[in-house]
XYZ file of C-alpha atoms in Angstrom:
746
model
C 226.768 39.325 -27.616
C 226.856 42.665 -28.732
C 223.262 43.059 -27.919
C 223.803 41.724 -24.242
C 226.730 43.965 -23.524
C 224.742 47.083 -24.639
C 221.950 46.008 -22.751
C 223.974 45.670 -19.691
C 225.938 48.091 -20.260
C 223.581 51.096 -20.822
C 221.941 49.692 -17.379
C 224.290 50.455 -15.195
C 226.496 53.424 -15.786
C 226.953 55.024 -12.391
C 228.961 57.237 -10.123
C 227.773 58.428 -7.157
C 226.276 61.217 -5.220
C 225.820 63.636 -2.669
C 223.936 66.393 -1.919
C 224.095 69.077 1.153
C 222.497 71.958 -0.241
C 225.419 74.526 -1.385
C 224.605 78.471 -1.392
C 226.787 80.428 -3.066
C 225.549 84.099 -2.112
C 229.297 85.668 -3.108
C 228.341 84.157 -6.458
C 227.579 86.741 -9.938
C 224.052 87.063 -10.567
C 222.774 86.108 -14.147
C 223.131 89.263 -15.477
C 226.719 89.120 -14.713
C 227.203 86.001 -15.866
C 225.323 83.245 -18.029
C 224.225 79.938 -16.233
C 226.342 77.063 -18.108
C 224.372 73.598 -17.845
C 226.670 70.417 -18.217
C 224.273 68.034 -20.147
C 225.922 64.298 -20.163
C 224.391 61.224 -22.455
C 224.111 57.924 -21.578
C 226.292 54.997 -23.565
C 227.238 52.611 -20.758
C 230.376 51.914 -20.309
C 231.224 54.825 -22.771
C 229.990 57.390 -20.141
C 232.877 56.713 -17.870
C 234.452 59.249 -20.867
C 232.229 61.976 -18.753
C 234.670 61.996 -15.917
C 237.493 62.889 -18.360
C 235.689 65.619 -19.525
C 234.745 67.430 -16.025
C 238.321 66.604 -15.362
C 239.230 69.019 -17.928
C 236.313 71.099 -16.831
C 237.988 71.706 -13.558
C 241.388 72.082 -14.551
C 240.055 75.342 -16.800
C 238.201 76.450 -14.089
C 234.600 76.366 -15.833
C 231.891 76.429 -12.978
C 228.632 74.657 -13.992
C 225.522 75.727 -12.491
C 223.069 73.218 -13.845
C 223.596 69.438 -14.851
C 221.178 66.899 -16.785
C 221.941 63.198 -17.495
C 220.547 60.223 -19.011
C 221.667 56.426 -17.665
C 225.518 56.562 -17.354
C 225.008 60.449 -17.844
C 222.882 60.781 -14.900
C 225.399 58.439 -12.639
C 228.183 60.582 -13.507
C 226.252 63.697 -13.460
C 224.663 62.688 -10.292
C 227.681 62.220 -8.539
C 229.324 65.321 -9.675
C 226.302 67.211 -8.900
C 225.859 65.942 -5.225
C 229.424 66.818 -4.254
C 232.151 64.504 -5.469
C 235.266 65.317 -6.686
C 236.831 63.849 -9.959
C 239.287 61.924 -8.702
C 236.445 60.541 -6.140
C 234.347 59.678 -9.095
C 237.522 58.090 -10.637
C 238.432 55.934 -7.572
C 234.860 54.503 -7.544
C 234.585 54.091 -11.032
C 237.977 51.583 -10.969
C 236.714 49.965 -7.719
C 233.592 48.817 -8.556
C 233.545 44.774 -9.617
C 231.523 45.446 -12.707
C 231.251 41.648 -13.605
C 229.412 41.416 -10.054
C 227.142 44.265 -10.518
C 225.664 42.605 -13.785
C 225.958 38.837 -12.386
C 222.884 36.856 -12.530
C 222.862 35.636 -8.797
C 224.836 36.503 -5.716
C 228.403 35.792 -5.228
C 228.459 31.661 -4.310
C 229.851 32.292 -0.888
C 226.333 34.286 -0.080
C 224.174 31.030 -1.160
C 223.245 28.242 1.046
C 224.733 24.761 0.242
C 221.457 23.561 -0.946
C 221.582 26.226 -4.108
C 225.525 25.453 -4.402
C 224.563 21.955 -5.022
C 222.775 22.822 -7.921
C 225.830 24.999 -10.034
C 226.973 20.815 -10.487
C 223.601 19.974 -12.270
C 224.127 23.050 -14.566
C 220.781 24.011 -13.706
C 219.972 27.682 -15.447
C 220.187 30.551 -13.554
C 216.593 31.734 -14.268
C 213.719 30.390 -12.894
C 209.942 30.401 -14.051
C 207.056 30.585 -11.799
C 203.947 28.412 -11.963
C 200.501 29.817 -11.146
C 197.611 28.309 -11.672
C 196.860 28.927 -15.192
C 200.196 30.586 -16.851
C 203.879 30.427 -16.444
C 205.444 33.519 -14.618
C 208.815 34.805 -15.797
C 211.018 37.166 -14.169
C 210.919 40.614 -15.920
C 214.750 41.187 -16.267
C 218.226 39.163 -17.201
C 220.264 41.322 -14.380
C 218.852 41.629 -10.860
C 219.496 44.931 -9.815
C 220.502 43.957 -5.829
C 224.658 44.583 -6.340
C 223.374 48.011 -8.337
C 221.147 49.300 -5.738
C 223.309 48.388 -2.963
C 225.978 50.646 -4.645
C 223.551 53.659 -5.632
C 222.556 53.240 -1.418
C 226.002 53.664 -0.710
C 227.277 56.404 -2.645
C 224.531 58.406 -2.317
C 224.285 58.316 1.420
C 225.252 61.687 2.016
C 222.463 62.900 0.193
C 219.472 60.739 0.797
C 217.329 62.875 3.246
C 217.047 65.234 -0.110
C 214.090 64.539 -2.389
C 214.181 67.320 -4.541
C 217.553 67.318 -6.815
C 217.586 71.214 -7.650
C 218.555 71.649 -4.117
C 221.961 69.252 -4.705
C 225.287 71.549 -4.511
C 224.428 71.879 -8.205
C 220.742 71.535 -9.163
C 220.455 68.719 -11.172
C 217.977 66.426 -13.001
C 218.013 63.069 -14.922
C 215.622 61.644 -17.480
C 213.632 58.354 -17.309
C 211.071 56.766 -20.043
C 207.509 55.975 -18.946
C 206.989 52.322 -19.675
C 203.363 53.057 -19.969
C 203.284 55.673 -22.942
C 207.140 56.024 -23.570
C 206.829 59.762 -22.534
C 209.768 61.378 -20.724
C 209.989 61.578 -16.754
C 211.988 64.051 -15.323
C 213.442 63.013 -12.213
C 214.218 66.005 -9.846
C 210.963 66.951 -7.866
C 209.936 64.598 -5.502
C 212.887 62.288 -6.322
C 216.281 61.333 -4.250
C 219.098 60.834 -6.197
C 219.420 57.101 -5.884
C 215.966 57.132 -7.132
C 216.922 59.414 -10.104
C 219.829 56.909 -11.204
C 218.496 53.980 -10.671
C 215.097 54.796 -12.996
C 216.993 56.836 -15.742
C 219.528 52.925 -15.763
C 216.512 50.755 -16.103
C 217.725 49.124 -19.397
C 214.244 47.454 -20.563
C 215.028 43.690 -20.394
C 218.233 43.957 -18.684
C 217.341 45.369 -15.086
C 213.722 45.625 -14.112
C 211.427 48.702 -14.364
C 211.757 51.217 -11.623
C 208.433 51.643 -10.045
C 207.969 55.422 -9.013
C 204.782 57.384 -8.211
C 202.425 54.475 -9.701
C 204.252 54.065 -13.139
C 207.192 51.904 -14.236
C 210.051 53.545 -15.405
C 213.150 52.279 -17.847
C 216.142 53.786 -19.310
C 215.767 57.607 -19.991
C 218.026 57.053 -23.087
C 214.688 55.647 -25.398
C 213.330 58.872 -24.924
C 215.885 61.795 -24.540
C 219.125 60.352 -24.849
C 221.041 64.048 -24.449
C 218.931 65.999 -22.455
C 219.039 69.554 -23.958
C 215.663 70.568 -23.682
C 215.371 69.850 -19.663
C 218.943 71.932 -19.198
C 217.043 74.749 -20.726
C 214.256 74.389 -18.892
C 216.328 74.749 -15.348
C 217.326 78.118 -17.014
C 220.520 77.185 -18.838
C 222.027 80.260 -20.727
C 224.871 78.161 -22.414
C 225.154 74.052 -22.436
C 227.879 72.116 -22.812
C 226.701 68.841 -24.136
C 228.949 65.804 -24.156
C 227.834 62.731 -26.178
C 229.126 59.096 -25.542
C 226.052 57.284 -27.209
C 226.952 54.240 -29.542
C 227.190 54.842 -32.904
C 224.673 52.856 -35.449
C 226.279 49.497 -36.666
C 226.981 49.281 -40.220
C 224.714 46.613 -42.066
C 227.675 44.459 -42.631
C 228.206 44.065 -39.199
C 224.956 42.703 -37.894
C 225.074 39.242 -37.840
C 222.560 38.119 -35.659
C 218.882 38.525 -34.124
C 220.735 40.392 -31.078
C 222.676 42.191 -33.277
C 219.269 43.366 -35.711
C 217.561 44.242 -31.837
C 220.566 46.532 -30.425
C 220.580 48.545 -33.906
C 217.038 48.906 -33.334
C 217.519 50.653 -30.092
C 220.357 52.391 -31.467
C 217.779 53.967 -34.063
C 215.571 55.220 -31.633
C 218.420 56.291 -29.201
C 220.367 58.123 -32.311
C 216.992 60.203 -33.577
C 216.152 61.391 -29.951
C 219.788 62.536 -29.995
C 219.821 64.269 -33.348
C 216.316 66.267 -32.070
C 218.417 67.301 -29.087
C 221.290 68.168 -31.386
C 219.090 70.728 -32.875
C 218.287 72.575 -29.889
C 221.571 73.253 -29.592
C 222.469 77.486 -30.118
C 225.746 79.179 -31.867
C 226.906 79.442 -28.233
C 226.387 76.032 -27.083
C 229.471 73.579 -27.049
C 228.586 70.031 -28.380
C 231.654 67.544 -27.294
C 231.368 64.174 -28.901
C 233.922 61.957 -27.353
C 236.005 60.003 -29.544
C 235.702 56.132 -28.238
C 235.970 54.412 -31.711
C 238.068 51.425 -30.071
C 235.109 51.074 -27.152
C 231.790 49.604 -26.835
C 228.888 50.327 -24.193
C 229.975 47.050 -22.456
C 233.555 48.002 -21.758
C 233.528 48.349 -18.208
C 236.775 46.369 -17.475
C 238.360 49.796 -19.643
C 237.279 52.172 -17.646
C 240.466 53.821 -17.120
C 241.062 53.906 -20.732
C 237.695 55.409 -21.655
C 238.306 58.186 -19.062
C 241.437 59.266 -20.525
C 239.947 59.152 -23.693
C 236.976 61.376 -22.612
C 239.984 63.758 -21.367
C 242.135 63.535 -24.506
C 238.928 64.730 -26.438
C 237.994 67.440 -24.079
C 241.298 69.284 -24.462
C 240.649 69.810 -28.008
C 238.018 71.814 -26.846
C 239.714 73.852 -24.522
C 239.676 77.083 -26.310
C 235.932 77.148 -26.725
C 235.511 76.155 -22.945
C 237.996 78.819 -21.613
C 235.866 81.516 -22.395
C 233.098 80.097 -19.845
C 235.696 79.951 -17.233
C 235.707 82.401 -13.982
C 238.432 83.664 -11.934
C 240.777 81.395 -9.926
C 239.897 82.470 -6.710
C 236.003 82.360 -7.552
C 236.250 78.771 -8.982
C 237.875 77.718 -5.795
C 235.533 79.090 -3.489
C 232.606 77.118 -5.583
C 234.230 74.177 -5.733
C 235.095 74.070 -2.402
C 231.678 74.453 -1.119
C 230.914 72.093 -4.059
C 232.784 69.313 -2.152
C 231.907 70.117 1.208
C 228.718 68.055 0.943
C 230.792 64.884 0.547
C 231.361 63.982 4.431
C 232.779 60.591 5.773
C 230.188 58.436 7.092
C 230.284 57.461 10.508
C 229.821 53.729 11.448
C 225.889 52.452 12.366
C 225.060 50.818 15.748
C 221.835 49.359 15.932
C 219.435 48.553 18.701
C 217.603 46.773 16.776
C 217.137 45.318 13.360
C 213.487 44.629 11.490
C 212.143 42.787 8.716
C 209.157 44.784 7.159
C 206.822 43.975 3.901
C 206.998 40.095 4.144
C 203.941 37.498 3.321
C 205.630 34.308 2.755
C 208.825 34.311 3.924
C 209.906 34.187 8.200
C 211.456 37.501 9.103
C 213.577 35.293 11.601
C 215.547 33.821 8.494
C 216.286 36.874 6.917
C 218.074 38.467 10.187
C 219.908 35.137 10.513
C 221.105 35.658 6.905
C 221.850 39.390 7.344
C 224.185 37.967 10.031
C 224.928 41.790 11.864
C 225.721 42.363 15.017
C 223.658 44.797 17.475
C 225.273 47.282 19.776
C 228.440 47.283 17.856
C 229.749 49.567 14.993
C 228.607 48.341 11.613
C 229.798 50.465 8.150
C 227.387 51.097 5.062
C 229.624 48.790 3.334
C 228.656 45.863 5.781
C 225.089 46.567 5.519
C 225.207 46.628 1.986
C 227.034 43.073 2.063
C 224.296 41.975 4.635
C 221.670 43.226 2.019
C 223.138 40.898 -0.381
C 223.516 38.071 1.521
C 219.925 37.871 2.517
C 219.086 38.878 -1.203
C 221.255 35.355 -2.080
C 218.931 33.506 -0.124
C 217.025 33.056 -3.415
C 214.061 34.347 -1.865
C 214.024 37.765 -2.868
C 214.195 39.734 -5.876
C 215.727 42.525 -4.013
C 216.190 43.445 -0.798
C 216.153 47.244 0.126
C 217.026 48.942 3.769
C 217.343 52.016 5.611
C 218.017 53.457 8.843
C 215.753 54.748 11.262
C 216.401 56.649 14.661
C 216.546 54.417 17.866
C 216.805 54.871 21.257
C 220.052 56.396 23.036
C 221.611 57.401 19.955
C 221.729 54.493 18.238
C 219.689 53.556 15.051
C 217.223 50.584 13.728
C 218.043 49.046 10.705
C 215.290 48.152 8.770
C 215.426 45.379 5.773
C 212.311 45.494 3.054
C 212.893 42.749 0.835
C 210.754 42.294 -2.262
C 209.168 38.509 -2.503
C 209.350 36.997 -5.692
C 206.579 37.978 -8.003
C 206.362 34.709 -9.983
C 205.837 32.656 -6.153
C 207.845 29.737 -4.960
C 206.405 27.445 -6.647
C 209.234 27.284 -9.504
C 211.177 25.088 -12.156
C 214.457 25.565 -13.864
C 215.996 23.523 -16.753
C 219.279 22.466 -17.428
C 221.295 19.637 -19.076
C 224.336 18.321 -21.028
C 225.524 17.470 -23.953
C 228.960 15.680 -25.616
C 229.874 14.149 -29.193
C 233.229 12.998 -29.899
C 232.292 13.660 -33.830
C 232.891 9.778 -34.075
C 230.367 7.207 -32.443
C 229.898 8.747 -29.140
C 226.935 11.011 -28.206
C 225.386 11.507 -25.072
C 222.454 13.979 -24.144
C 220.900 14.855 -21.121
C 218.020 16.947 -19.715
C 217.387 18.152 -16.101
C 213.820 19.484 -15.060
C 214.109 20.873 -11.335
C 210.976 22.264 -9.396
C 210.623 23.833 -6.210
C 207.974 24.686 -3.851
C 209.186 26.534 -1.280
C 207.732 28.219 1.846
C 205.797 25.410 2.360
C 205.220 26.339 6.399
C 206.802 29.080 8.339
C 209.852 26.998 9.157
C 210.996 27.513 5.335
C 210.014 23.896 4.400
C 211.062 23.006 0.670
C 210.224 20.387 -1.212
C 212.106 19.499 -4.338
C 211.597 17.482 -7.334
C 214.166 16.384 -10.102
C 214.328 14.472 -13.212
C 217.113 13.744 -15.455
C 216.443 12.128 -19.201
C 219.238 11.218 -21.258
C 222.215 9.008 -21.342
C 222.172 8.512 -17.126
C 218.333 8.783 -15.620
C 217.057 9.536 -12.163
C 214.225 10.616 -10.524
C 214.159 12.006 -7.072
C 211.797 14.165 -4.526
C 213.036 15.349 -1.166
C 211.788 17.694 1.654
C 213.646 19.676 3.288
C 212.721 20.873 6.665
C 214.622 23.039 8.975
C 213.630 22.004 12.826
C 212.698 25.659 13.488
C 212.782 29.327 12.216
C 216.074 30.053 11.101
C 217.730 26.458 12.526
C 220.685 25.209 11.548
C 219.056 21.681 11.792
C 217.069 19.834 9.368
C 215.139 16.680 8.522
C 215.221 15.608 4.813
C 213.345 12.632 3.700
C 213.838 11.413 0.059
C 212.847 9.088 -2.684
C 214.893 8.412 -5.818
C 215.211 6.246 -8.531
C 218.165 5.895 -11.160
C 219.182 3.927 -14.212
C 222.419 3.856 -15.688
C 223.212 1.965 -18.599
C 226.995 1.000 -19.183
C 228.575 -0.768 -22.355
C 231.378 -3.912 -21.398
C 234.122 -3.493 -23.649
C 236.134 -6.844 -22.519
C 239.889 -5.043 -23.037
C 238.509 -4.008 -26.914
C 237.482 -0.745 -28.007
C 234.310 -1.860 -29.507
C 231.380 -2.816 -26.873
C 230.777 -6.568 -26.288
C 227.633 -5.704 -24.395
C 225.029 -3.285 -22.814
C 224.141 -3.805 -19.273
C 221.609 -1.353 -17.300
C 221.419 -0.925 -13.353
C 218.226 0.189 -11.836
C 218.254 1.798 -8.115
C 215.493 2.636 -5.969
C 216.615 4.624 -2.713
C 214.207 5.757 0.166
C 216.445 7.558 3.319
C 215.691 9.844 6.002
C 218.375 12.147 7.292
C 218.963 14.298 10.076
C 221.421 17.170 9.033
C 223.266 20.292 10.429
C 224.403 23.021 8.039
C 227.759 24.135 9.516
C 227.348 27.950 7.956
C 226.617 28.663 4.504
C 229.248 26.162 2.976
C 228.874 23.215 4.672
C 226.394 20.524 5.831
C 226.420 17.229 7.776
C 224.016 14.297 7.379
C 223.235 11.183 9.071
C 220.870 8.918 7.331
C 219.219 5.723 7.369
C 217.051 4.113 4.286
C 216.203 1.213 2.555
C 217.771 0.573 -1.257
C 216.534 -2.120 -3.836
C 219.402 -2.547 -6.880
C 218.988 -4.518 -10.003
C 221.380 -5.209 -12.751
C 220.835 -6.958 -15.913
C 221.762 -7.423 -19.430
C 219.835 -5.231 -22.149
C 222.243 -5.732 -25.370
C 224.436 -8.929 -26.458
C 225.781 -12.085 -24.600
C 228.453 -12.273 -21.856
C 229.150 -16.220 -20.924
C 228.729 -16.312 -16.940
C 226.704 -13.416 -16.710
C 223.877 -13.446 -13.912
C 221.646 -10.844 -13.287
C 221.529 -8.978 -9.922
C 218.754 -8.335 -7.534
C 219.318 -7.193 -3.951
C 217.476 -4.965 -1.515
C 219.534 -3.640 1.754
C 218.861 -1.291 4.819
C 222.073 1.047 5.090
C 222.764 3.770 7.437
C 224.872 6.640 6.025
C 226.901 9.928 6.953
C 228.236 12.565 4.851
C 229.709 15.872 4.405
C 229.595 18.412 2.098
C 232.090 21.215 1.957
C 231.974 23.824 -0.858
C 233.960 27.051 -0.406
C 234.568 27.284 -4.535
C 233.913 30.622 -6.146
C 233.021 29.173 -9.268
C 232.422 25.541 -10.187
C 232.910 25.705 -13.981
C 236.227 27.505 -13.570
C 237.244 28.136 -10.273
C 240.214 30.406 -8.755
C 240.107 29.846 -4.987
C 238.162 27.890 -2.681
C 237.907 24.160 -1.989
C 235.001 21.360 -2.458
C 234.926 18.128 -0.651
C 232.296 15.736 -0.730
C 232.495 12.502 1.359
C 230.340 9.744 2.597
C 230.095 6.140 3.650
C 227.352 3.428 3.559
C 227.160 0.055 5.618
C 224.758 -1.887 4.233
C 222.979 -5.046 5.565
C 221.257 -7.365 2.710
C 217.707 -9.195 2.527
C 219.223 -11.465 0.169
C 219.407 -15.122 1.222
C 223.065 -16.120 1.185
C 224.579 -12.505 0.534
C 227.373 -10.691 2.975
C 225.206 -9.856 5.633
C 227.433 -6.174 6.114
C 228.858 -4.264 3.147
C 230.375 -1.008 3.095
C 230.544 1.514 0.140
C 231.935 4.655 0.279
C 232.806 7.756 -2.344
C 235.292 11.100 -1.932
C 235.591 13.764 -4.389
C 238.010 16.890 -3.564
C 238.587 20.112 -5.695
C 241.595 22.393 -5.182
C 242.195 25.382 -7.353
C 245.553 27.036 -7.382
C 245.594 30.646 -8.967
C 249.092 30.831 -10.314
C 248.817 34.663 -11.900
C 246.266 36.653 -12.327
C 245.058 34.607 -15.288
C 246.461 31.314 -14.884
C 245.022 28.661 -12.567
C 245.537 24.886 -12.007
C 242.810 22.921 -10.414
C 243.641 19.474 -8.383
C 241.079 17.075 -8.422
C 240.811 13.509 -7.094
C 237.807 11.205 -6.815
C 237.897 7.582 -5.244
C 234.792 5.285 -4.788
C 233.688 1.819 -3.744
C 230.069 0.294 -4.617
C 228.403 -2.706 -4.377
C 226.656 -2.143 -7.665
C 228.807 -3.101 -10.544
C 229.756 -0.287 -13.057
C 228.915 2.345 -10.607
C 231.806 4.650 -11.675
C 232.423 5.174 -15.442
C 235.898 6.725 -16.665
C 235.798 7.756 -20.237
C 235.005 11.020 -21.975
C 236.642 14.681 -21.826
C 238.526 15.149 -18.403
C 237.463 11.445 -17.072
C 240.026 9.827 -19.356
C 239.975 12.284 -22.326
C 240.400 10.354 -25.507
C 238.373 7.368 -24.664
C 234.810 6.481 -25.257
C 232.375 7.681 -22.400
C 232.228 4.725 -19.884
C 235.448 2.919 -21.327
C 236.476 1.834 -18.237
C 233.506 0.576 -15.666
C 233.410 -0.706 -12.534
C 232.458 -0.882 -9.107
C 235.537 0.505 -7.475
C 237.311 3.695 -8.625
C 240.341 5.744 -8.387
C 240.961 8.895 -10.652
C 242.970 12.028 -10.323
C 243.203 14.972 -12.595
C 245.208 18.295 -13.156
C 243.553 20.745 -15.132
C 245.812 24.190 -16.048
C 243.590 27.283 -17.933
C 244.496 30.924 -18.872
C 241.823 33.317 -18.984
C 242.116 34.952 -22.763
C 239.889 37.536 -22.065
C 235.991 38.406 -22.232
C 233.210 37.650 -25.324
C 231.095 40.510 -23.340
C 229.990 41.726 -19.955
C 227.587 39.350 -18.966
C 229.655 36.745 -17.985
C 231.287 34.899 -20.788
C 235.071 34.735 -20.243
C 237.343 32.480 -22.770
C 239.728 30.200 -21.949
C 242.486 28.016 -22.919
C 244.121 25.208 -21.316
C 245.079 21.747 -20.839
C 244.593 18.461 -18.359
C 246.868 15.516 -17.305
C 244.534 12.507 -16.038
C 245.462 9.186 -14.481
C 242.921 6.468 -13.117
C 241.711 2.869 -12.833
C 238.540 0.825 -12.505
C 237.892 -2.423 -10.898
C 235.311 -4.870 -10.675
C 236.857 -6.800 -7.356
C 233.482 -7.123 -5.380
C 231.450 -8.488 -8.174
C 230.618 -11.367 -10.809
C 234.138 -13.070 -12.552
C 233.008 -12.704 -15.983
C 234.381 -9.291 -15.526
C 237.659 -10.528 -14.987
C 239.468 -10.879 -18.678
C 238.639 -7.516 -19.344
C 241.535 -5.028 -18.846
C 240.275 -3.426 -15.608
C 242.801 -2.411 -12.669
C 245.148 -1.261 -14.989
C 246.396 2.555 -14.483
C 245.415 4.813 -17.614
C 247.004 7.888 -18.655
C 245.133 10.800 -20.628
C 245.648 14.370 -21.551
C 243.424 16.912 -23.618
C 244.068 20.614 -24.827
C 240.649 22.620 -24.688
C 239.159 25.979 -25.761
C 236.376 26.863 -23.192
C 233.932 29.656 -22.559
C 231.647 30.193 -18.928
C 228.395 31.193 -20.844
C 225.071 32.112 -19.480
C 223.831 28.529 -20.358
C 226.639 26.522 -18.962
C 230.377 25.693 -19.784
C 230.897 25.187 -23.255
C 234.262 22.948 -24.413
C 236.133 22.152 -27.820
C 238.900 19.912 -26.766
C 241.128 17.071 -27.817
C 242.167 14.356 -25.687
C 244.321 11.314 -25.922
C 244.928 8.359 -24.004
C 248.224 6.396 -22.980
C 246.355 3.596 -25.319
C 246.976 5.786 -28.179
C 243.003 6.447 -28.331
C 242.037 9.715 -29.188
C 239.046 11.988 -29.834
C 237.865 15.570 -30.580
C 235.165 16.583 -28.455
C 232.301 19.527 -27.983
C 230.856 19.410 -24.380
C 228.281 21.368 -22.890
C 227.685 20.835 -19.149
C 230.097 20.022 -16.804
C 232.774 17.203 -17.645
C 232.803 16.064 -13.982
C 232.694 17.305 -10.528
């Protein structure tokens, strides 16, 4: 976990930007006053301490003539050099949603309904491309879309400057050339956004940054404390601030991730030691006191800033000798901060999409969902870029503004299509055990062939193997470029095995259902969160006894045509541990059987709803209910975690079901930056199943009775899906201890 934190951490440090050339003609010459350089190291979240150090420098009146920085130091240093005040930088840091910055994908409210459905299947967030002769993998763990949007916004005021020596304070950032490991100085020919982005491209966490024919990664690998570059820029005296993560002790390394993190740390520490050796007797080295903080503690930004300030005050006597007069500092700092000006809203006469080879530009503009001829803020444009990226068609979406007619602008989006293509696979699954007699395991494979045609046709194949198996193949075809209407033919096979308990705790028999379906749906997308479908199709259902003997049992075989209408509405912010939104799935079918002697027409239905209620910042209650009625026996099982906790999986199984649950959980904290929150909670559950519409052999079962259950659990929402350790008990005094990976319920 520490490795993931360090990766992500080092990676997006941050702050902010601004450039407007500053001229300080009235300032003393070099012969009157030595040039003072501020050198800021990388360190992930620990680099927030640089802001506290700068705060002390401002209080003392220390005028900075040169700034160099690496990774987080490049973020903070670049922001200061471009004109941001200490207060502005602190406000920016504290206002950023760092969890979102490091998210594996877009927010759920930004993705379409088809990708939202995938969340309930516990499919992995990373897809693998399929080429003719090999598999293609993404080149990073964390997409850089939100980071890029952030850097775009905070550097907008100096976006026209491509020589960072022309900032209010001359500035340079350090990156590492991935080809040969050499140091790359980001200054001449680079914008501040490019310098920041390249300097923090932690290998494996963020994708390498393409720059002038090279691929650049985090500068900490080559020069984490860029003293040498400050000297090259003319510094006479250096204030070096080191916020690097110290090496771990041998007894602190307990995993492969820890070993890898230590290896990176060794490389960084070596070049930091070399940089320290270049400091002279008149230079000042400040090592921020951050023993209680890691590079991944982005949620502790305020405390880390305060720790940096506290450390810097211990060096006040040394720093005072570098101070200029109060009036001189006031005039210099006022000129520096004047570079940051409020950004006026944009008015677009046109929106263009450039650089596409596969994806339809009209769909991009639709996803942007921005007005023309109306004022639009920079933040709104950034969110539009995030929505385009969340469509799952691109690795990154850049944007820029170009002059338009009559004082307007043209907004240009430049999306990067997936380097691994639109022929992809994803894996997922679930695992459950009660440490006794019940063990279930399912594996899911999802294959997607996207952009089959110019209108965005998509072929999707899914297969699940395990306790309950299925295979489906469907084709999603919009009825025009960026159309809300679509056709969706599908073929599906299901194999469901369930046990018949006959009122006891021991299974008396095992029954297998086989179901084939073909259908054609006409649908309309009601925004990103909802879809309405009308379908017609054919179904062949078979049920047979595979284990045991049951008096009066007769196998079932029936073929029917059907018509169906369905509605899906999903605004949940998270399907595993939601805090807001609502979920509703509803469908109704009308069958017409081809079997002689069967009822000519039968109706089935299914309803499923979920409503999270945030009680406090950390307390959430989720109300969930479902009901269904089917002509297929054993269609709806109850038993297992949150589905009648304490009972065996499928202990109560029937064709008609009603169930409700209340799940309350408390967020204990985070085990790491990359989405590992920890929860403790409990559930209260009730429900019943019946076999009202099928054979009498089931009548002596204890079906039809309302059952109650509850559970206590610890859980985490990991990058492979939710993990639970729980204890459950029913009102019949059945109990079980569970380990569960995946989604216990929908």
